[in-house]
Coordinates of C-alpha atoms (C1' of nucleotides) in Angstrom, one line a residue:
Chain A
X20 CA 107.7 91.7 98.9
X21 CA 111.3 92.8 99.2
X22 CA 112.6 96.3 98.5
X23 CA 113.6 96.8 95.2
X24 CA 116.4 99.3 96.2
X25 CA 118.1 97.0 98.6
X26 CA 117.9 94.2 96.1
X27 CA 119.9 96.4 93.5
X28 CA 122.2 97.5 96.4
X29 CA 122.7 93.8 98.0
X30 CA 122.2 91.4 94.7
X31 CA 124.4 88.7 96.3
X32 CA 123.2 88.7 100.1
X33 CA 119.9 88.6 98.7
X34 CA 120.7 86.1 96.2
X35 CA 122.5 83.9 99.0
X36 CA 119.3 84.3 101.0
X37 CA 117.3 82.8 98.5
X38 CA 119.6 79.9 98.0
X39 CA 119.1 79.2 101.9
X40 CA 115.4 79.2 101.1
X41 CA 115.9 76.3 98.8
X42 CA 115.0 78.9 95.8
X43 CA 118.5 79.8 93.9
X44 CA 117.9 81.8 90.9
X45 CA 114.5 83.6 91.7
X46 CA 116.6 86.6 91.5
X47 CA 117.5 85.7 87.8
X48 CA 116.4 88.9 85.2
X49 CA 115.6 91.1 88.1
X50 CA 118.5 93.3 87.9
X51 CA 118.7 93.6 83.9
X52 CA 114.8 94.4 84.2
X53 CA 115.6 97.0 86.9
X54 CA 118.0 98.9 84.7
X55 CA 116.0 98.9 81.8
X56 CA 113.3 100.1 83.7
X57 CA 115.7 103.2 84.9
X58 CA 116.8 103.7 81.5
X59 CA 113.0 104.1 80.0
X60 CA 112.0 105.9 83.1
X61 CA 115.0 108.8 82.5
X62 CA 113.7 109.2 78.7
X63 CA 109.8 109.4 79.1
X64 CA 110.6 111.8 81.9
X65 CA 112.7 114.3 80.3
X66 CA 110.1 114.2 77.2
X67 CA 107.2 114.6 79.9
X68 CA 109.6 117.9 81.0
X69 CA 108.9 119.2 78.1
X70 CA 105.2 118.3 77.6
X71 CA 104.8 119.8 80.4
X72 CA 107.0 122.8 79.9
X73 CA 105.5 123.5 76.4
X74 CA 102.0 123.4 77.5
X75 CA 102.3 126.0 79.8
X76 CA 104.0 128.1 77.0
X77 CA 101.1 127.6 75.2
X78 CA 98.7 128.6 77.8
X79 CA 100.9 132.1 78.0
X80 CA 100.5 132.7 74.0
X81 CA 97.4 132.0 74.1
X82 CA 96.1 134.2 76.6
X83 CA 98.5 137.0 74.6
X84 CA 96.5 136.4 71.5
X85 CA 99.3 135.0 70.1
X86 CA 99.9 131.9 67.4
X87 CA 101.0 129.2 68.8
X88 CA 100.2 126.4 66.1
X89 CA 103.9 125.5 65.8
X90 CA 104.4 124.6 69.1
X91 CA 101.2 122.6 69.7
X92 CA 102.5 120.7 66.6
X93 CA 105.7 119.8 68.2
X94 CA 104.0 118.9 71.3
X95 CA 101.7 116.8 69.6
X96 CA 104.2 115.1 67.7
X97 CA 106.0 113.9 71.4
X98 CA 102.9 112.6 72.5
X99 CA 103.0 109.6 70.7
X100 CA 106.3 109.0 71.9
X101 CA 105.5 108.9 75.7
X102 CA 102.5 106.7 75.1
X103 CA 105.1 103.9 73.5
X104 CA 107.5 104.3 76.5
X105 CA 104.9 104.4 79.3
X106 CA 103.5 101.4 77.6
X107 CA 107.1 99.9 77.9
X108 CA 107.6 100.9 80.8
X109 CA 104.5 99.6 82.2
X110 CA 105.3 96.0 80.9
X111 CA 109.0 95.9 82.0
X112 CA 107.0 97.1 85.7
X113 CA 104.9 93.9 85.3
X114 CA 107.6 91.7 84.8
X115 CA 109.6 93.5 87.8
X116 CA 106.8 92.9 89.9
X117 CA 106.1 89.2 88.8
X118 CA 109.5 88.5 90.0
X119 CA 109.1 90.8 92.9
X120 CA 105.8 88.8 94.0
X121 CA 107.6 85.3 93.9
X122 CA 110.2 86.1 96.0
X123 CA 110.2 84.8 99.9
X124 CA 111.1 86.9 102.6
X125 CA 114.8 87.1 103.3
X126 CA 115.1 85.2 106.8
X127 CA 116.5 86.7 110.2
X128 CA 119.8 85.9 111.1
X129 CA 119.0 83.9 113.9
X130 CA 117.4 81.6 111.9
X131 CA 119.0 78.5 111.4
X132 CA 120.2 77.3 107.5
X133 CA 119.2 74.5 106.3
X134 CA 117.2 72.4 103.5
X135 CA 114.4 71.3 105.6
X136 CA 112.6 70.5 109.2
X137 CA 116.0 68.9 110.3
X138 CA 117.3 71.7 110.3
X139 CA 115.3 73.1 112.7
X140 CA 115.7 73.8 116.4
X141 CA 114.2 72.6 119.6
X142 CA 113.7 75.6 121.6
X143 CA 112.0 74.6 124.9
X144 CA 109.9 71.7 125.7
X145 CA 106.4 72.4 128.2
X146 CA 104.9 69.0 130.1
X147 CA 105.9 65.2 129.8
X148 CA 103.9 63.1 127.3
X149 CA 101.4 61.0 129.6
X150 CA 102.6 57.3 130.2
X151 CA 99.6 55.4 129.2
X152 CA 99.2 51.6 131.0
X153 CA 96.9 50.7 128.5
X154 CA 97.0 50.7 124.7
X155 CA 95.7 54.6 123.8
X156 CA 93.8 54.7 121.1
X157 CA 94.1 58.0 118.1
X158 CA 91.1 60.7 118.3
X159 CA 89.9 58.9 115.1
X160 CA 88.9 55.9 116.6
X161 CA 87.8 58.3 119.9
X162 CA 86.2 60.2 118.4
X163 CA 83.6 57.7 116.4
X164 CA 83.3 55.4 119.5
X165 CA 81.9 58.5 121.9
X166 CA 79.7 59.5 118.5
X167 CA 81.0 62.6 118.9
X168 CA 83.1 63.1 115.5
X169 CA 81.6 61.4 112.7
X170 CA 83.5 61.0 109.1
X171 CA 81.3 58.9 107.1
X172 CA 78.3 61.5 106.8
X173 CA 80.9 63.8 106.5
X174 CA 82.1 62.6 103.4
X175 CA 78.8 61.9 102.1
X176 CA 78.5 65.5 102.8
X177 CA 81.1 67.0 101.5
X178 CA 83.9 64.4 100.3
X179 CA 87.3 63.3 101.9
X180 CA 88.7 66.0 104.9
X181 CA 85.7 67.2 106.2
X182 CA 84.4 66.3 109.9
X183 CA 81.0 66.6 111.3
X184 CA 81.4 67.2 115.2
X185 CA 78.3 66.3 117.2
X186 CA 76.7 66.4 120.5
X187 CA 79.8 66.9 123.4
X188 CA 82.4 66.9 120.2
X189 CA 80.4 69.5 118.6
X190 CA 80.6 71.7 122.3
X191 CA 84.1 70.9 123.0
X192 CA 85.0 72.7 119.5
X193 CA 83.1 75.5 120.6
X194 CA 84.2 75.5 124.2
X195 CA 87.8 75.8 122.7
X196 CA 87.0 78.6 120.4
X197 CA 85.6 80.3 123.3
X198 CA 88.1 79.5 126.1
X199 CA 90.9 80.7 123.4
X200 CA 89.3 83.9 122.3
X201 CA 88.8 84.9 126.2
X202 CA 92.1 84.1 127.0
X203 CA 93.8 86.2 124.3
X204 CA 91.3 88.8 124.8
X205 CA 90.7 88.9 128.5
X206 CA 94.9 88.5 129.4
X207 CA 96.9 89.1 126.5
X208 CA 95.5 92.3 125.6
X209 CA 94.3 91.9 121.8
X210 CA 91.2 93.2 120.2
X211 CA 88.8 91.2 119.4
X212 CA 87.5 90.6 115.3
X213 CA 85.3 88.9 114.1
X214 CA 86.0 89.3 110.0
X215 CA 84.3 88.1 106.7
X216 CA 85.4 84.1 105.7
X217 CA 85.7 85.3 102.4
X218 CA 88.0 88.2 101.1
X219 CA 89.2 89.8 97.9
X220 CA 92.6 88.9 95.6
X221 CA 94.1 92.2 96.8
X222 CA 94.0 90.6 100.3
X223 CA 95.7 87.4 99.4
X224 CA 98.5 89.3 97.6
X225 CA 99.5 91.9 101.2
X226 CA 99.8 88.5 103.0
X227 CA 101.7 86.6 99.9
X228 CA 99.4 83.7 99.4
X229 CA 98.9 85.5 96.1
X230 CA 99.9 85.1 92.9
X231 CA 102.0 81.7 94.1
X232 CA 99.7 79.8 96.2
X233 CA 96.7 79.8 93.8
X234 CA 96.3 76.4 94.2
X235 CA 96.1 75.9 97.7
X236 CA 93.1 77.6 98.1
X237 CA 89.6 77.9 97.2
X238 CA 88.3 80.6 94.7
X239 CA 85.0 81.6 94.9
X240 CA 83.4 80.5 91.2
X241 CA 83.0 83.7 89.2
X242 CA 84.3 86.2 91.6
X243 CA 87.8 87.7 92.1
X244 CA 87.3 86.4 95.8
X245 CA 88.4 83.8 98.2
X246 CA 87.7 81.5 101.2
X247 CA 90.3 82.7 103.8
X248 CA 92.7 79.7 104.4
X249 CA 93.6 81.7 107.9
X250 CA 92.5 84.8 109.5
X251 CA 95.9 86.5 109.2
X252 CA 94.7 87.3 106.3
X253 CA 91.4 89.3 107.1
X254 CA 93.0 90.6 109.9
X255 CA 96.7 91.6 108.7
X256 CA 94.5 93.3 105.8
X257 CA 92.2 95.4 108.0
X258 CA 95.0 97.9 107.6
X259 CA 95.8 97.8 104.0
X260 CA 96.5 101.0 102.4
X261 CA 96.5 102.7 105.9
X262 CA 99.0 105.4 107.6
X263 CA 99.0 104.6 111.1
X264 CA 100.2 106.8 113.9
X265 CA 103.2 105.5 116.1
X266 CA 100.8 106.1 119.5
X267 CA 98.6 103.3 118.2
X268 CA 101.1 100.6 117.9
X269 CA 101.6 98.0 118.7
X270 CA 98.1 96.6 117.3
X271 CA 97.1 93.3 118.5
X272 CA 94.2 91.6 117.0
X273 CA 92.4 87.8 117.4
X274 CA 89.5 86.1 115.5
X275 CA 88.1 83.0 115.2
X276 CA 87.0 81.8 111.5
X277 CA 87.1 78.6 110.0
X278 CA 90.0 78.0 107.2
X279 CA 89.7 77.2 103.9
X280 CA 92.3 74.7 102.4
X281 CA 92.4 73.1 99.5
X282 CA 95.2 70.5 100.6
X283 CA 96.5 70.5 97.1
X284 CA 99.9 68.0 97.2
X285 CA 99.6 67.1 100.5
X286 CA 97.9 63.3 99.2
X287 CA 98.5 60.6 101.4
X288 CA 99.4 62.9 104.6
X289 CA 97.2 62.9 107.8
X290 CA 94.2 61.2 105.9
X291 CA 92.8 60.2 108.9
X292 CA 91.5 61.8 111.7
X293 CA 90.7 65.9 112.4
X294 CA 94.7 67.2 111.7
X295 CA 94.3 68.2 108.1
X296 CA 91.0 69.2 107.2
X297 CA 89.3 71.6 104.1
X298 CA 88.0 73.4 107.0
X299 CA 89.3 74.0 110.1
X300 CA 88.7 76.3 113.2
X301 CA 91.3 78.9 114.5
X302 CA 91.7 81.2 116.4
X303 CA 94.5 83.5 115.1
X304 CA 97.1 86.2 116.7
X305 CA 97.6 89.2 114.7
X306 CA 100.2 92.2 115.6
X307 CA 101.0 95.4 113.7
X308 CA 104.7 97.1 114.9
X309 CA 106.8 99.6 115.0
X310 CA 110.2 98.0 112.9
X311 CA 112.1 98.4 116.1
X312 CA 109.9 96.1 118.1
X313 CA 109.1 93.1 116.0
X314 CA 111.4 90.5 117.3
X315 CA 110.4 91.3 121.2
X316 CA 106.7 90.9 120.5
X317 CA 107.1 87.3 118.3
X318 CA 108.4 86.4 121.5
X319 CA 105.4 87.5 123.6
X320 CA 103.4 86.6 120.8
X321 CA 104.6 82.4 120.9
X322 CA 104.5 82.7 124.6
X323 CA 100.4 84.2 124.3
X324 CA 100.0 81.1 122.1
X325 CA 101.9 78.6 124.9
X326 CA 99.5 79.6 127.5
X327 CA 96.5 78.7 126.4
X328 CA 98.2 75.0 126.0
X329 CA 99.9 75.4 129.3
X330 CA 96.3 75.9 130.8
X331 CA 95.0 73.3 128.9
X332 CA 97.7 70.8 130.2
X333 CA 99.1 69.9 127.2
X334 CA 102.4 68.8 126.4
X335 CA 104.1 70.8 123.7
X336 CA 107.6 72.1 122.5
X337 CA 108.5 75.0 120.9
X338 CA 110.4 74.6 117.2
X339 CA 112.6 77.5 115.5
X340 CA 112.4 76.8 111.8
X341 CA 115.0 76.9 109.8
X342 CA 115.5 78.3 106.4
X343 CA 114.3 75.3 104.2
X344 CA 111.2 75.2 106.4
X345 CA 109.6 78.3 106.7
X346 CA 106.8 80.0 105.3
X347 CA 106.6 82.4 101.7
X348 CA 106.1 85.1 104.4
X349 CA 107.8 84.5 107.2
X350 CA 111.4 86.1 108.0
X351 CA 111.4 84.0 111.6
X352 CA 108.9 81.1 112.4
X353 CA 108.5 79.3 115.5
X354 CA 106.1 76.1 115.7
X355 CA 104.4 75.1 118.5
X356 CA 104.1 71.1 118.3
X357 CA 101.3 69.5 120.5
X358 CA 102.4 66.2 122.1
X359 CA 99.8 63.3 119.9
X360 CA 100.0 60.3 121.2
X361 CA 98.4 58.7 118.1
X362 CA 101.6 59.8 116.2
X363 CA 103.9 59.1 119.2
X364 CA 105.3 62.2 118.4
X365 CA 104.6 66.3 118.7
X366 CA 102.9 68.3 116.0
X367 CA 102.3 71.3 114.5
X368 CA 99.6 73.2 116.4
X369 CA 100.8 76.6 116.1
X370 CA 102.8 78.7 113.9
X371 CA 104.4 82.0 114.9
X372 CA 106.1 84.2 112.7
X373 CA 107.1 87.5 112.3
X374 CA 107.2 89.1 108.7
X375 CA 109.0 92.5 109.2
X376 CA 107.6 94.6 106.1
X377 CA 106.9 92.0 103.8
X378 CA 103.8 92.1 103.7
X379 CA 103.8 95.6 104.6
X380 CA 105.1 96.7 102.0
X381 CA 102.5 94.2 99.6
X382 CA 99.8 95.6 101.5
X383 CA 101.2 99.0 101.7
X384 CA 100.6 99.3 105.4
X385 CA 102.7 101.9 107.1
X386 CA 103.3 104.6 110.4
X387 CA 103.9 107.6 111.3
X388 CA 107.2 107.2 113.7
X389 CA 106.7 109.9 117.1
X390 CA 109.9 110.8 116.0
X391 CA 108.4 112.5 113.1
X392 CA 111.0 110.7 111.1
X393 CA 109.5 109.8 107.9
X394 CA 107.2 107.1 107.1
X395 CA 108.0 103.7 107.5
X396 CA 106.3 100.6 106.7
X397 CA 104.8 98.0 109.8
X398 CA 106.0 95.3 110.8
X399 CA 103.0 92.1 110.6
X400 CA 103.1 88.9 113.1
X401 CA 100.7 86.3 112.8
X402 CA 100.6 83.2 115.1
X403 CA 97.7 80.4 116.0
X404 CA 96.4 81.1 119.1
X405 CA 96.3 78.0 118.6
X406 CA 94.4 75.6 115.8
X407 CA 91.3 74.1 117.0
X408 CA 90.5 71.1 115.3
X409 CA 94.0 70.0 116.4
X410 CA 93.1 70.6 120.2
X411 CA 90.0 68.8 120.5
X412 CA 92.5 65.9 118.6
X413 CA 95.2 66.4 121.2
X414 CA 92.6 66.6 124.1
X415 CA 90.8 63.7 123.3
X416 CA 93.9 61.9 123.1
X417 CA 95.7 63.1 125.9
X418 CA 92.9 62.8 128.4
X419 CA 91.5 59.6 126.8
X420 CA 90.7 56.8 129.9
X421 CA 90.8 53.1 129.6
X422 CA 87.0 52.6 129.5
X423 CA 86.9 54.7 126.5
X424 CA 85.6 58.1 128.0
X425 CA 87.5 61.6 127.7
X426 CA 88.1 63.6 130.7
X427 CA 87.4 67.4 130.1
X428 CA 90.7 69.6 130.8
X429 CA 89.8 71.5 134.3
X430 CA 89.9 74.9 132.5
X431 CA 87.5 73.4 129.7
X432 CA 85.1 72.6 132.1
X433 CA 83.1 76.0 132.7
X434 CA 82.8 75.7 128.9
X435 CA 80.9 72.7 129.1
X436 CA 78.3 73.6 131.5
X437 CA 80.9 71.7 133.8
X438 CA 81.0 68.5 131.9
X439 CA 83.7 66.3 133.9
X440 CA 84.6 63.8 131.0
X441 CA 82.6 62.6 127.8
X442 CA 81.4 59.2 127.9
X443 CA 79.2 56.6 125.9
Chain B
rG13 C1' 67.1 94.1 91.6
rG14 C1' 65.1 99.6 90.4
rA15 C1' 66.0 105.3 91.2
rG16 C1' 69.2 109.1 92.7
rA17 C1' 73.8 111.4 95.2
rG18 C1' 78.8 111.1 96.0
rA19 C1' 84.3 109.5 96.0
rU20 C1' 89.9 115.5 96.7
rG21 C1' 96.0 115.6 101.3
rG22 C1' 96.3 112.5 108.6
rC23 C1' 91.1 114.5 109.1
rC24 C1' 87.1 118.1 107.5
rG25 C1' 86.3 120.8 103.3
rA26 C1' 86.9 124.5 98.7
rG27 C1' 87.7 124.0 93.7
rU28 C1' 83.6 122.6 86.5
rA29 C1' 82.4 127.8 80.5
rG30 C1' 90.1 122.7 81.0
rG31 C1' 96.0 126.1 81.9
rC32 C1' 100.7 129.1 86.7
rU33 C1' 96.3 124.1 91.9
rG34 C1' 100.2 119.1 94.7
rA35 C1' 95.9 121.3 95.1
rA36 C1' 92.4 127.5 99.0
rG37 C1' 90.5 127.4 104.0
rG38 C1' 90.0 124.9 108.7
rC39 C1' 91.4 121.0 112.2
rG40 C1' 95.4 118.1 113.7
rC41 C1' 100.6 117.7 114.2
rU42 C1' 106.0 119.9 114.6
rC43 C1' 109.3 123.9 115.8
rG44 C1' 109.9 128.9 117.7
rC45 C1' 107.9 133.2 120.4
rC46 C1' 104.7 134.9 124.3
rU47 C1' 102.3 133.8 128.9
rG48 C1' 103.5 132.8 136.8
rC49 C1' 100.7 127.1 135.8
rU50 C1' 96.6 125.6 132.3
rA51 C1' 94.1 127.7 128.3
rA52 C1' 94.3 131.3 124.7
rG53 C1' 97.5 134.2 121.3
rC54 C1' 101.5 135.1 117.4
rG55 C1' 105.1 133.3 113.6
rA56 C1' 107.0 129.4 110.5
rG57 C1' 106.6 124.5 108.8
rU58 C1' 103.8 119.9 107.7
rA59 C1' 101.7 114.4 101.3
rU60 C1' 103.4 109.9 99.0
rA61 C1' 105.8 106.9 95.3
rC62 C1' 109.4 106.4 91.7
rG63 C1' 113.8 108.4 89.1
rG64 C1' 118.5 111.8 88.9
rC65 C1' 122.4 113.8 92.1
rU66 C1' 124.6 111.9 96.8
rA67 C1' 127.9 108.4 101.9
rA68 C1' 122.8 109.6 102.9
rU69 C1' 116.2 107.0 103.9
rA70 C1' 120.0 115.1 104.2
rC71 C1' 119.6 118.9 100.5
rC72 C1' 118.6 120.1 95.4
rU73 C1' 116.0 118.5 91.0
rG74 C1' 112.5 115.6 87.6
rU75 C1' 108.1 112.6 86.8
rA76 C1' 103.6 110.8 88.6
rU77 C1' 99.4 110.8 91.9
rC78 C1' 92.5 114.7 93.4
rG79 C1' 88.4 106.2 94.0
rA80 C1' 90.5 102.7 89.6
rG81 C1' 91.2 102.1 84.4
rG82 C1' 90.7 104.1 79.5
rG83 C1' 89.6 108.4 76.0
rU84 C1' 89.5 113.7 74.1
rU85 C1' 93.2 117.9 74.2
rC86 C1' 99.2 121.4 73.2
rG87 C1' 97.4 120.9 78.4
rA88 C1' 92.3 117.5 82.8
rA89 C1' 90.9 117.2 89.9
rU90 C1' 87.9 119.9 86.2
rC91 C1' 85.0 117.1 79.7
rC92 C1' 83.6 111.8 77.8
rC93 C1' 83.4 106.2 78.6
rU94 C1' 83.9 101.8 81.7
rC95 C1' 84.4 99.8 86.5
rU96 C1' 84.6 99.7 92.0
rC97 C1' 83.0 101.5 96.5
rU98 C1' 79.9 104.6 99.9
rC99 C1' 75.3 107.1 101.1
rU100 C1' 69.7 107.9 100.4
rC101 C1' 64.9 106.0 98.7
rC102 C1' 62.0 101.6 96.8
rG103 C1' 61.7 96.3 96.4
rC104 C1' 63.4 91.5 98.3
rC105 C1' 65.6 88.8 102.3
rA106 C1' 68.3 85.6 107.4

RNA sequence: GGAGAGAUGGCCGAGUAGGCUGAAGGCGCUCGCCUGCUAAGCGAGUAUACGGCUAAUACCUGUAUCGAGGGUUCGAAUCCCUCUCUCUCCGCCA
């Protein structure tokens, strides 16, 4: 959520912003609304003054045995007007914040402009796509033929986009979860979480999957609760409402949960296969800042997030979004695209993003500077450290041999009681 | 699921026959003094949001906030109703 003030004191950079963000006119009655709101606000005050002025009067006369009927009338009388303006007031606040709540972050100013991924930027590749001299074959054809992934009891399970790992497939998901969480946890220095799957509506509005991204996610029937669709959210929210000191910052946090997606729109895209799924693995990267520091750690933070594919030897580059392409959230994204041979291409594996106070100020999560300047609100990061599902895919491709087995990254190997490669 | 207790400021904790309590006291923190170092001691200060005034996120000023929402009242942290959460006991359960 952006700051109401600066919007009334920047209406066209804001406006200009949005318009890079491919969303021109979500700005629209804002700044009528906010006036109104002022206007209201000044009058139920100064009647309020007065309530409050005359009680007190009353109190005295009272206590000096003194009538004081025709005041208590008068005060009476004013009641009735306050309860029509706060009610006013209250509904012109609704509308405020409905407009409030469906407005994306304003992005950095590094960020590149532009409509869509085209736009975006290549940053830095890691690795050279393997030269295959034999025809590879996509982890959804790997996958079945080792009998390690299997997607037709899956779907007699649970439908289209669910995967049932088994045997090695079943331990190399695991192993990844666990060689992920060790890394971040044993070298990068973030505390380990392991948070509820499902979480309140007041979560999904501090991250801003709330009140626009309804339909991407699943709802738990007959509950004002959720599936979590990624553990930012759990883990960005552990702090909600919270003041925390300056010392304490800043916070890094990892979990694993599984994701909850309800892949509404995306029809037709990565239907086969492990890449989009209604549940995935993840491990995630969470970090609360100081304002001042945000920018430095999203940098750390991508580079945490390259290791763990570094170690694993695979190929990957690293993606600056650009306006068009970035998250509700986000005010700088950078992707992390996984070299698949199966799409003769790189994708996304990892998303990185730093969202100042935006959700800060949704979630109301704030510090105490050292300087004992007054409060200010955190700044969030979130980043996959990296997606699962999409590793075992990328492993099994990558490291894919001729005769149909998969050879087990070196760093995997302790994982899987020192499994060399997966076979028939 | 049944019975009971409770939710107050960064923390602990007062405050119910409704009024001058944004809220005693303590801790913590900040600044100053004092002390050969440390500790102790002394003094002062220390909530947030939203408005008004401002160059100001500095003063000053107004309104609101004692779990959330509603009600009674001239006036509610204090009374009434609903909800949420926490704790204790019983039951059930991986």
């Amino acid at each position: 959520m952006l700051d109401a003030k600066m919007i009334r004191a920047n209406p066209e950079m804001v406006e200009a912003a949005l318009q890079n963000r491919n969303m021109p006119g979500a700005l629209q009655n804002f700044l009528k609304l906010d006036e109104n709101r002022r206007s209201l606000l000044a009058r139920v005050e100064e009647i309020k003054k007065f309530r409050n002025q005359a009680s007190q009067e009353v109190g005295k006369l009272k206590k000096q045995g003194l009538n004081a009927e025709e005041l208590m009338e008068k005060v009476r009388r004013v009641g009735d007007e306050i309860k029509e303006l706060d009610e006013k007031i209250g509904q012109v606040e609704t509308d405020i914040e409905k407009i409030l709540l469906n407005i994306p972050n304003i992005p950095h100013s590094s960020v590149p402009v532009g409509e869509d991924e085209n736009a975006n930027v290549e940053m830095r590749r890691w690795g050279e796509p393997r030269q295959f001299d034999f025809a590879p074959l996509a982890h959804w054809d790997i996958g079945p033929n080792l009998d390690i992934l299997d997607f037709e009891r899956a779907a007699k399970l649970s439908g289209a986009r669910f995967t049932v790992y088994k045997g090695w497939g079943a331990r190399l998901e695991r192993a990844v979860i666990n060689f992920f969480l060790n890394i971040h946890t044993g070298q990068h220095g973030y505390q380990e979480i392991f948070p509820p799957f499902m979480v309140t509506a007041d979560c999904m509005l501090g991250t801003g999957q709330l009140p626009k991204f309804a339909e991407d996610m699943f709802k738990i029937e007959g509950r004002d609760m959720y599936m979590v669709p990624t553990a930012e959210v759990p883990l960005t929210n552990l702090c909600r409402e919270e003041i925390l000191e300056e010392k304490d910052l800043p916070r890094y946090m990892t979990a694993y949960t599984a994701c909850f997606r309800a892949e509404a729109g995306s029809h037709g895209r990565d239907t086969r296969g492990i890449i989009r799924q209604h549940q995935f693995n993840k491990v995630e990267l969470v970090k609360i800042t100081a304002a001042d520091s945000s920018y430095e750690e999203l940098e750390k933070l991508t580079h945490d997030a390259e290791e763990v594919l570094q170690l694993l030897e695979l190929p990957y580059r690293v993606v600056l979004l650009s306006t068009g392409d970035m998250g509700f959230s986000s005010a700088k994204t950078y992707d992390l695209e996984v070299w698949m041979p199966s799409y003769n291409d790189y994708k996304e594996i990892s998303s990185c993003s730093n969202c100042e106070d935006f959700q800060a100020r949704r979630a109301n999560i704030r510090y105490r500077p050292a300087s004992k300047e007054r409060i200010r609100y955190v700044h969030t990061l979130n980043g996959s450290g990296v997606a699962v599902g999409r590793t075992v895919a990328a492993i099994l491709e990558n490291y894919q041999q001729e005769d149909g087995s998969v050879v087990i990254p070196t760093a995997l190997r302790p994982y899987m009681g020192g499994l060399l490669k997966i076979e028939r």
